[in-house]
Coordinates of C-alpha atoms in Angstrom, one line a residue:
Chain J
M1 CA -0.3 -0.1 0.1
K2 CA 1.7 3.5 -0.4
F3 CA 1.6 5.4 1.5
R4 CA 0.1 9.8 0.5
R5 CA 1.9 12.8 1.5
S6 CA -0.4 13.8 4.7
E7 CA -0.5 9.6 5.8
R8 CA 3.4 10.5 5.5
L9 CA 3.9 13.4 7.6
V10 CA 1.6 12.4 10.0
D11 CA 3.4 9.2 10.6
M12 CA 6.7 10.9 10.1
T13 CA 6.6 13.6 12.7
H14 CA 5.0 10.6 15.5
Y15 CA 8.5 8.5 14.6
L16 CA 10.8 11.8 14.7
M17 CA 9.4 12.9 18.0
N18 CA 9.9 9.6 19.5
H19 CA 14.0 9.6 18.4
P20 CA 15.6 11.9 19.1
R21 CA 19.3 12.1 17.7
E22 CA 18.7 8.7 15.7
L23 CA 20.1 9.1 12.2
V24 CA 17.0 7.8 9.9
S25 CA 18.4 6.7 6.3
L26 CA 15.2 8.6 3.8
T27 CA 15.7 3.8 2.6
Y28 CA 13.6 3.6 5.9
F29 CA 11.0 6.3 5.9
S30 CA 11.0 5.4 1.7
Q31 CA 10.7 1.2 2.4
C32 CA 8.2 2.1 4.6
Y33 CA 5.8 4.3 3.1
H34 CA 6.2 3.0 -0.3
S35 CA 7.5 5.8 -2.0
A36 CA 10.1 7.6 -4.3
K37 CA 13.6 9.0 -2.2
S38 CA 12.5 12.2 -3.9
S39 CA 9.1 12.6 -2.4
I40 CA 10.6 11.6 1.8
S41 CA 13.2 14.5 1.0
E42 CA 10.0 17.1 0.5
D43 CA 8.5 15.4 3.2
L44 CA 11.0 15.7 5.0
V45 CA 11.6 19.3 4.0
I46 CA 8.0 20.7 5.2
I47 CA 8.8 18.9 8.2
K48 CA 11.9 21.2 9.1
D49 CA 10.4 24.3 8.2
T50 CA 7.4 23.9 10.1
F51 CA 9.6 22.2 13.2
E52 CA 12.2 25.6 12.8
N53 CA 9.0 27.9 12.6
Q54 CA 7.3 25.5 15.4
G55 CA 10.5 26.2 18.3
I56 CA 9.8 21.6 18.0
G57 CA 13.5 21.2 16.6
T58 CA 15.1 20.6 13.1
L59 CA 16.7 17.6 11.0
Q60 CA 19.4 17.9 10.0
T61 CA 20.4 16.2 6.8
L62 CA 23.7 14.1 6.8
P63 CA 24.2 13.2 2.6
G64 CA 25.8 10.8 1.1
A65 CA 25.2 7.0 0.9
A66 CA 25.5 6.6 4.7
G67 CA 23.0 10.2 5.6
G68 CA 19.5 10.3 6.3
V69 CA 17.8 12.8 9.0
K70 CA 18.2 13.9 12.4
Y71 CA 15.9 15.2 14.8
I72 CA 17.4 17.4 17.3
P73 CA 14.9 19.3 19.7
R74 CA 15.8 22.8 20.2
V75 CA 12.9 26.0 21.6
K76 CA 12.2 29.1 20.6
K77 CA 14.2 32.0 23.0
E78 CA 10.6 33.4 23.6
H79 CA 9.6 30.1 24.3
A80 CA 12.0 29.3 26.3
E81 CA 11.2 32.8 28.6
E82 CA 7.6 32.3 28.5
F83 CA 8.3 28.7 30.3
I84 CA 11.6 29.6 32.2
N85 CA 9.1 32.5 34.1
R86 CA 6.6 30.0 34.0
L87 CA 8.4 28.0 36.0
C88 CA 10.2 30.6 38.3
K89 CA 6.0 32.4 39.1
L90 CA 5.7 28.3 40.8
I91 CA 8.4 28.6 42.3
A92 CA 7.9 31.5 44.4
D93 CA 4.3 30.4 45.6
P94 CA 4.6 31.0 49.4
E95 CA 2.8 28.1 50.4
R96 CA 5.3 25.7 48.4
L97 CA 8.1 27.1 52.1
L98 CA 9.0 24.2 54.2
P99 CA 11.0 25.0 57.3
G100 CA 14.1 24.9 57.7
G101 CA 13.6 26.9 53.7
Y102 CA 13.2 24.0 51.7
L103 CA 10.6 23.9 49.5
F104 CA 7.9 21.7 48.4
M105 CA 8.7 20.8 44.9
T106 CA 7.4 17.2 44.5
D107 CA 4.3 18.3 42.1
M108 CA 6.0 19.5 39.7
L109 CA 8.5 17.0 39.8
G110 CA 5.0 14.9 39.2
D111 CA 4.1 16.7 36.4
P112 CA 4.6 15.0 33.2
Q113 CA 3.2 18.3 30.3
I114 CA 6.9 20.6 32.7
L115 CA 9.0 17.6 33.2
N116 CA 8.6 17.3 29.7
E117 CA 9.6 20.4 29.0
V118 CA 12.1 21.2 31.1
G119 CA 13.6 18.1 29.1
K120 CA 13.5 19.5 26.0
H121 CA 14.8 22.5 27.5
L122 CA 17.6 21.6 29.2
A123 CA 18.6 18.8 26.0
S124 CA 17.9 22.3 23.7
A125 CA 21.3 23.5 25.5
V126 CA 23.4 20.5 25.5
S127 CA 22.7 19.6 21.8
D128 CA 25.6 20.1 19.9
R129 CA 27.1 18.4 22.9
E130 CA 28.1 14.5 22.4
I131 CA 26.5 11.9 25.1
D132 CA 26.7 8.8 25.7
V133 CA 24.5 8.7 29.3
V134 CA 22.6 10.9 31.8
M135 CA 23.3 9.9 35.5
T136 CA 21.7 11.7 38.4
V137 CA 21.2 10.4 42.2
A138 CA 18.7 9.4 43.5
T139 CA 14.9 9.9 44.4
K140 CA 14.6 13.5 42.6
G141 CA 16.9 14.0 40.1
I142 CA 15.0 11.7 38.9
P143 CA 12.1 12.7 37.0
I144 CA 14.6 14.9 35.7
A145 CA 17.4 12.1 33.9
Q146 CA 14.2 10.5 32.8
T147 CA 13.0 13.0 30.6
V148 CA 16.6 14.0 29.5
A149 CA 17.4 11.6 28.4
H150 CA 14.1 10.9 26.5
H151 CA 14.9 13.8 24.7
L152 CA 18.2 13.6 23.8
N153 CA 17.5 9.1 23.6
V154 CA 20.4 8.2 25.2
P155 CA 20.2 6.2 29.0
F156 CA 20.0 7.6 32.5
I157 CA 21.4 6.3 34.8
V158 CA 20.5 6.4 39.1
V159 CA 23.9 6.9 41.7
R160 CA 21.5 6.2 44.8
R161 CA 22.3 6.1 48.6
D162 CA 21.7 3.6 50.0
N163 CA 23.0 0.8 48.2
I164 CA 21.0 -1.9 47.4
A165 CA 21.3 -4.8 46.3
M166 CA 18.9 -5.8 43.4
E167 CA 21.9 -4.0 40.7
G168 CA 25.0 -6.7 41.4
S169 CA 28.2 -5.3 42.6
T170 CA 28.5 -1.8 42.8
V171 CA 31.0 1.3 43.3
S172 CA 30.8 3.4 46.5
I173 CA 32.3 6.7 47.3
S174 CA 32.2 9.1 49.9
Y175 CA 31.4 12.8 49.4
V176 CA 30.7 15.9 51.6
S177 CA 27.3 17.4 51.5
G178 CA 28.2 21.1 50.6
S179 CA 25.9 22.9 52.3
S180 CA 25.8 20.3 55.8
K181 CA 28.7 19.4 55.6
R182 CA 27.5 15.9 56.3
L183 CA 30.2 12.5 55.0
Q184 CA 28.5 11.0 52.6
M185 CA 28.6 7.7 50.8
M186 CA 27.1 7.3 46.7
S187 CA 27.0 3.9 45.2
L188 CA 26.6 2.9 41.7
S189 CA 26.4 -0.5 39.8
K190 CA 28.9 -1.3 37.9
R191 CA 27.0 -2.5 35.2
S192 CA 25.8 0.6 35.0
L193 CA 28.4 2.9 33.7
K194 CA 30.5 1.1 30.1
E195 CA 34.2 3.0 30.5
N196 CA 34.5 6.0 28.6
A197 CA 31.7 7.6 28.5
K198 CA 30.5 10.3 28.5
V199 CA 27.6 11.3 30.9
L200 CA 25.6 13.7 31.1
I201 CA 25.0 15.2 35.0
V202 CA 21.8 16.4 36.0
D203 CA 20.1 17.0 39.4
D204 CA 16.6 18.8 40.8
F205 CA 18.6 21.2 43.0
M206 CA 22.4 22.1 43.8
K207 CA 23.5 24.6 46.1
A208 CA 26.8 24.3 47.0
G209 CA 27.4 21.8 43.8
G210 CA 28.6 18.8 46.6
T211 CA 26.5 15.7 45.3
I212 CA 26.6 16.9 41.3
N213 CA 31.4 17.0 43.5
G214 CA 30.1 13.6 44.0
M215 CA 28.6 11.6 40.9
V216 CA 32.0 14.1 39.2
N217 CA 34.3 11.8 41.9
L218 CA 31.8 8.5 41.5
L219 CA 32.3 8.4 37.5
A220 CA 36.5 9.0 37.6
E221 CA 36.9 5.8 39.4
F222 CA 34.8 4.5 36.4
N223 CA 36.6 6.7 33.8
A224 CA 33.8 8.6 32.1
T225 CA 34.3 11.6 30.9
V226 CA 31.9 14.5 32.1
A227 CA 30.2 16.6 29.4
G228 CA 28.3 18.0 31.1
T229 CA 26.0 20.0 33.9
A230 CA 22.7 20.3 34.0
V231 CA 20.0 21.2 36.5
L232 CA 16.3 22.8 37.4
V233 CA 16.6 25.2 40.4
E234 CA 20.4 26.7 41.2
S235 CA 20.4 28.3 45.0
E236 CA 22.3 31.5 45.4
F237 CA 25.5 29.7 47.3
D238 CA 27.7 32.7 49.1
E239 CA 31.2 30.8 50.0
E240 CA 32.5 29.6 46.2
R241 CA 31.3 26.1 44.6
L242 CA 32.0 23.1 43.6
V243 CA 30.7 23.0 40.7
D244 CA 31.6 25.8 37.9
D245 CA 30.1 24.9 34.5
Y246 CA 26.3 24.1 34.7
I247 CA 23.3 25.2 32.8
S248 CA 20.2 26.3 35.5
L249 CA 17.0 26.5 34.8
I250 CA 15.9 28.9 37.3
K251 CA 18.0 30.7 40.1
L252 CA 16.5 31.0 43.2
T253 CA 18.9 34.2 45.1
D254 CA 16.5 34.8 48.6
V255 CA 14.2 32.4 50.4
N256 CA 13.1 33.7 54.0
V257 CA 10.7 32.4 55.8
R258 CA 9.6 34.6 58.8
E259 CA 8.7 37.8 55.9
R260 CA 7.3 34.2 54.4
H261 CA 9.4 35.3 50.8
I262 CA 11.0 33.5 48.3
N263 CA 12.0 35.2 45.6
V264 CA 13.1 33.6 42.1
S265 CA 14.9 34.7 39.2
P266 CA 15.9 32.5 35.7
G267 CA 19.1 30.6 35.7
N268 CA 22.2 30.8 33.4
Y269 CA 19.7 29.3 30.8
F270 CA 20.4 32.5 28.0
S271 CA 24.2 33.0 29.0
D272 CA 26.8 32.6 25.9
R273 CA 23.8 30.5 23.9
S274 CA 23.4 30.8 20.1
D275 CA 21.6 28.0 19.1
F276 CA 18.1 28.9 19.8
L277 CA 15.2 28.4 16.6
Chain D
M1 CA -0.2 34.0 8.7
K2 CA -2.5 30.5 6.9
F3 CA -0.8 27.3 6.9
R4 CA -1.3 25.8 4.6
R5 CA -2.5 21.5 5.5
S6 CA 1.0 20.0 5.6
E7 CA 1.9 22.7 8.1
R8 CA -0.8 21.8 10.2
L9 CA -0.7 17.9 10.5
V10 CA 3.1 18.1 11.7
D11 CA 1.9 20.6 13.9
M12 CA -0.7 19.1 14.8
T13 CA 0.1 15.7 15.4
H14 CA 3.2 17.5 17.4
Y15 CA -0.1 18.7 19.8
L16 CA -1.8 16.5 20.6
M17 CA 1.1 13.3 21.0
N18 CA 2.0 16.3 24.2
H19 CA -1.1 16.5 25.5
P20 CA -2.8 12.9 25.2
R21 CA -6.2 12.1 26.9
E22 CA -7.0 16.4 26.6
L23 CA -10.2 17.5 25.6
V24 CA -8.6 20.1 22.9
S25 CA -11.4 22.1 21.0
L26 CA -11.5 22.9 17.1
T27 CA -11.2 26.1 17.5
Y28 CA -8.5 26.1 19.3
F29 CA -6.7 24.5 16.3
S30 CA -8.5 26.9 14.1
Q31 CA -7.6 29.6 15.7
C32 CA -4.0 28.6 15.8
Y33 CA -3.5 28.5 12.2
H34 CA -5.9 30.6 11.0
S35 CA -8.2 28.2 8.9
A36 CA -11.5 27.7 9.5
K37 CA -13.0 24.7 10.8
S38 CA -14.0 22.8 8.0
S39 CA -9.9 22.5 7.2
I40 CA -9.0 21.2 10.6
S41 CA -12.1 18.5 11.1
E42 CA -10.7 18.0 7.8
D43 CA -6.7 17.0 9.3
L44 CA -8.8 15.7 11.5
V45 CA -10.0 12.5 9.4
I46 CA -6.2 12.0 8.0
I47 CA -4.6 12.3 11.3
K48 CA -7.0 9.9 12.6
D49 CA -6.9 7.6 10.2
T50 CA -3.5 8.2 10.7
F51 CA -3.1 7.4 13.7
E52 CA -4.8 3.7 14.0
N53 CA -3.1 2.5 10.3
Q54 CA 0.1 2.4 12.4
G55 CA -0.8 2.0 15.9
I56 CA -0.2 5.0 17.3
G57 CA -3.7 6.1 18.8
T58 CA -7.7 7.2 18.2
L59 CA -9.4 10.0 18.3
Q60 CA -12.2 10.5 20.2
T61 CA -14.7 13.7 19.0
L62 CA -17.1 14.9 21.3
P63 CA -19.8 17.1 19.1
G64 CA -21.4 20.0 20.4
A65 CA -20.0 23.7 21.5
A66 CA -18.3 21.9 24.2
G67 CA -16.8 19.7 22.2
G68 CA -13.7 18.8 20.7
V69 CA -10.7 16.4 19.9
K70 CA -8.8 13.8 21.8
Y71 CA -6.2 12.1 21.2
I72 CA -5.7 8.7 23.7
P73 CA -2.6 7.1 23.0
R74 CA -3.2 2.7 21.9
V75 CA -1.0 0.0 20.4
K76 CA -1.7 -3.1 17.8
K77 CA -2.3 -6.5 19.2
E78 CA 0.6 -7.0 16.8
H79 CA 3.2 -4.5 18.0
A80 CA 2.0 -5.5 21.6
E81 CA 3.2 -9.1 21.0
E82 CA 5.9 -7.7 19.2
F83 CA 7.0 -5.6 21.9
I84 CA 6.2 -8.0 24.7
N85 CA 8.2 -10.6 22.9
R86 CA 11.3 -8.2 23.0
L87 CA 10.8 -7.9 26.8
C88 CA 10.5 -11.3 27.5
K89 CA 13.7 -11.7 25.1
L90 CA 16.0 -9.2 27.3
I91 CA 14.8 -10.0 30.7
A92 CA 15.5 -13.9 29.9
D93 CA 19.3 -13.3 29.1
P94 CA 20.8 -15.2 32.4
E95 CA 23.9 -12.2 33.2
R96 CA 21.0 -10.6 34.8
L97 CA 20.6 -12.7 37.4
L98 CA 22.3 -11.5 40.9
P99 CA 23.1 -13.9 44.0
G100 CA 18.9 -15.3 45.7
G101 CA 17.6 -14.6 42.5
Y102 CA 16.8 -11.2 41.5
L103 CA 17.5 -9.9 38.5
F104 CA 19.4 -7.0 37.4
M105 CA 16.9 -4.7 35.2
T106 CA 18.6 -1.1 34.9
D107 CA 19.0 -1.1 32.0
M108 CA 15.2 -1.4 31.0
L109 CA 14.4 1.2 33.3
G110 CA 16.9 3.3 32.5
D111 CA 16.5 2.8 28.8
P112 CA 13.6 5.6 26.5
Q113 CA 13.0 4.1 24.1
I114 CA 11.2 1.0 25.9
L115 CA 9.9 3.2 28.7
N116 CA 7.9 5.6 26.3
E117 CA 6.3 1.8 25.0
V118 CA 6.1 0.5 28.6
G119 CA 4.0 2.9 28.8
K120 CA 2.5 3.8 25.8
H121 CA 0.8 0.0 26.2
L122 CA 0.6 0.6 30.1
A123 CA -1.1 3.8 29.5
S124 CA -3.0 1.9 26.4
A125 CA -4.2 -0.7 29.3
V126 CA -6.3 1.7 31.4
S127 CA -7.1 4.2 28.8
D128 CA -11.1 3.2 29.7
R129 CA -10.7 4.0 33.4
E130 CA -10.4 7.8 35.1
I131 CA -7.7 8.1 36.6
D132 CA -6.8 11.1 38.8
V133 CA -2.6 10.6 39.3
V134 CA -0.5 7.9 39.0
M135 CA 1.6 6.0 41.6
T136 CA 4.7 4.2 42.5
V137 CA 6.8 3.4 45.3
A138 CA 11.0 4.3 45.6
T139 CA 13.2 4.6 43.6
K140 CA 12.8 1.7 41.0
G141 CA 9.0 2.2 40.4
I142 CA 10.2 6.2 39.6
P143 CA 10.3 5.4 36.0
I144 CA 8.2 3.2 35.1
A145 CA 5.4 5.8 36.9
Q146 CA 7.0 8.3 35.3
T147 CA 6.6 7.2 32.0
V148 CA 2.8 5.6 31.8
A149 CA 1.8 9.4 33.9
H150 CA 3.0 10.7 30.1
H151 CA 0.9 9.4 28.0
L152 CA -2.4 9.6 30.3
N153 CA -1.3 13.2 30.9
V154 CA -2.2 13.4 34.6
P155 CA 0.2 13.8 37.6
F156 CA 2.0 10.9 39.0
I157 CA 3.6 10.4 42.9
V158 CA 5.8 8.9 44.6
V159 CA 5.6 7.4 47.5
R160 CA 9.5 6.5 50.0
R161 CA 10.6 4.0 51.8
D162 CA 12.4 6.8 53.5
N163 CA 10.9 10.3 55.5
I164 CA 12.4 12.9 54.2
A165 CA 11.5 16.2 55.8
M166 CA 11.9 17.6 52.8
E167 CA 8.5 16.9 51.1
G168 CA 6.6 18.5 54.0
S169 CA 4.4 16.0 56.5
T170 CA 3.4 13.3 55.8
V171 CA 0.6 10.2 56.5
S172 CA 3.6 6.4 57.0
I173 CA 1.3 3.0 57.3
S174 CA 3.2 0.0 58.3
Y175 CA 3.0 -2.7 56.1
V176 CA 4.5 -6.4 55.4
S177 CA 6.9 -7.2 52.5
G178 CA 5.3 -9.8 51.4
S179 CA 7.8 -12.5 50.5
S180 CA 10.6 -11.1 52.5
K181 CA 7.8 -11.5 55.7
R182 CA 9.2 -8.6 56.9
L183 CA 7.6 -4.8 58.6
Q184 CA 8.5 -1.9 56.7
M185 CA 7.4 1.6 56.5
M186 CA 6.4 3.6 53.5
S187 CA 5.1 7.4 53.4
L188 CA 3.2 9.8 50.9
S189 CA 3.7 13.7 51.1
K190 CA 0.1 14.8 52.3
R191 CA 0.4 17.4 50.6
S192 CA 0.7 15.2 47.1
L193 CA -2.5 13.7 46.5
K194 CA -6.2 15.3 47.1
E195 CA -8.8 14.0 49.0
N196 CA -11.4 11.3 46.4
A197 CA -8.9 10.3 43.4
K198 CA -8.8 8.1 41.5
V199 CA -5.6 6.8 41.9
L200 CA -3.3 4.0 39.1
I201 CA -0.9 2.0 41.2
V202 CA 2.3 0.9 39.3
D203 CA 5.5 -0.7 40.3
D204 CA 8.1 -2.3 38.1
F205 CA 7.7 -5.7 39.8
M206 CA 5.3 -7.9 41.9
K207 CA 5.3 -11.5 43.7
A208 CA 2.9 -11.1 46.7
G209 CA 2.1 -8.6 46.8
G210 CA 2.8 -6.7 49.4
T211 CA 4.3 -3.3 48.3
I212 CA 1.3 -2.6 46.5
N213 CA -0.8 -4.8 48.7
G214 CA 0.7 -1.2 51.5
M215 CA -0.1 1.2 48.5
V216 CA -3.6 0.5 49.0
N217 CA -4.0 0.6 52.3
L218 CA -2.0 4.6 52.4
L219 CA -4.0 5.3 49.7
A220 CA -6.6 4.3 52.6
E221 CA -5.7 6.8 54.5
F222 CA -6.6 9.8 51.8
N223 CA -9.6 8.9 51.3
A224 CA -8.4 7.8 47.6
T225 CA -9.8 5.4 45.2
V226 CA -7.8 2.7 43.3
A227 CA -8.7 3.0 39.9
G228 CA -6.4 -0.5 39.0
T229 CA -2.5 -1.8 39.0
A230 CA 0.1 -2.3 36.0
V231 CA 3.4 -3.4 36.5
L232 CA 6.1 -4.3 33.9
V233 CA 7.4 -7.3 35.2
E234 CA 4.6 -9.7 37.7
S235 CA 6.8 -13.2 39.6
E236 CA 5.0 -16.1 39.9
F237 CA 4.0 -17.1 43.6
D238 CA 2.5 -19.5 44.7
E239 CA 0.8 -18.3 47.6
E240 CA -2.2 -16.6 47.7
R241 CA -1.7 -13.2 46.4
L242 CA -2.5 -10.2 48.0
V243 CA -3.1 -8.6 45.0
D244 CA -5.5 -10.3 42.5
D245 CA -7.1 -7.1 40.8
Y246 CA -3.2 -6.4 38.2
I247 CA -2.3 -5.8 34.5
S248 CA 1.0 -7.0 34.0
L249 CA 3.3 -6.8 30.7
I250 CA 5.7 -9.5 31.6
K251 CA 5.5 -13.1 33.7
L252 CA 8.4 -14.0 36.2
T253 CA 7.9 -18.1 35.4
D254 CA 10.9 -19.8 36.9
V255 CA 14.2 -18.0 37.8
N256 CA 16.8 -21.3 38.5
V257 CA 20.3 -19.8 40.0
R258 CA 21.6 -23.1 39.2
E259 CA 20.9 -23.7 36.2
R260 CA 21.7 -19.7 35.4
H261 CA 18.2 -20.0 33.1
I262 CA 15.6 -17.8 33.3
N263 CA 12.2 -19.0 32.9
V264 CA 9.2 -15.3 31.2
S265 CA 6.3 -15.7 29.1
P266 CA 3.9 -13.1 28.7
G267 CA 2.4 -11.5 32.3
N268 CA -1.0 -11.3 31.4
Y269 CA -1.7 -7.9 29.1
F270 CA -3.5 -10.0 26.7
S271 CA -6.9 -11.3 28.9
D272 CA -9.6 -9.7 28.2
R273 CA -8.4 -6.9 25.9
S274 CA -10.9 -5.5 23.3
D275 CA -9.6 -2.1 23.2
F276 CA -6.7 -3.2 21.6
L277 CA -6.5 -0.8 17.8

């Protein structure tokens, strides 16, 4: 059965959205739809233009026999500003204040629409880097890691603070949580990370950077490389931070429990970036 | 700027995929694309046919002034069989065996392509139920909950076995893990679940059902209703199981550590179902 252009456009959009950053050959599409490669090429031009105009992403075309097309999730700067401002408003709600100046963020980390956007925005910001794996620490980092990994189309791995039997042999390190100065342990299953992997570290929250620095040290044990660090929220920290190269969507500048006031602004997401659509 | 049909099809497919089970009015699309509702209706017929033919899902149309269209993720039976058989083969690999008969599944629970399919398949199986929230227990249930919640377009909440300060006041219960017979605690932040919510319980693994039964008891404390239970893997259990109404993708029938053999078959996913595409 031959597919009409309209049907191909719908199905190709679905396929590309489910396979970001994956090289798909024109032959593959041509066989799926029993259509000439020239027709497929025309379809891809329409999809690329629409993706770019609507802020969905872009299509990269690789010419030649081994070539094909790759969907790269990207965002428009104005969409990112809108989304990050919406997050800021959500976070600034004084109802989020918990004793000790902690913020209740469980609802945001369980909202699939917000997570999908967070993942897309963070993945877009590192879309020109080589990344094999996304890594985070349990528990609250997991939703962020999963959505970023989805948009990068690479696996994610979870470092644990408990050492459980169900993951086989593990490598553990001790680290100092930067703000509380407590000595803690983190461990990662040996099988979950290959040597020399390029790893994007993500987390929901960063203050002094101790936990992220712990993950960096753990990666050294696996001879892995840090390809970048991305967090949902960074919190202002007066002393020297243990991590200096990172991407953040949101910055907490002040949390005043007594006056029930939370000060939030966009993170460094817009600094030095020219890769918006 | 007026949109051409081809552009509308691409962008509407993207929009619907990102908003499953959400009622979208024709007016919304008509305003987005500066196009007549009659054209939008024709677009939706093409999208519906392609979604159904390709095993993406279906579009439900609600007529009238308050009407519109809803994308419902659904799978074809033959796709489900293919996917579940692939999972069976993956799980039957004797390299997964850990001491005590545990199975290493961390790689599968960190693979965004597998997770996306797991989420779509489990969400499809409950697509005719009213569900407000997906619930799981930390840590390994989280990726399953997140992907199912994504395809149902509802929030997910995470029950914890530790009781941490960062989620405000919590409700805790004690429960007996069915297979190990150990008394354990689980707790859920009070703010994360509204009264009378209809909750889908999900987890990566179920043996005696003690953990899931614990979640059922915890839900009673919130006056919430169980809308269903869905697991990735169920394990054969000789004694009486604590949970009897559930959906599983995979069934572990035998794990023999000595002979390094894992026996896996499809779960009850195909029983009593007529809602495949």
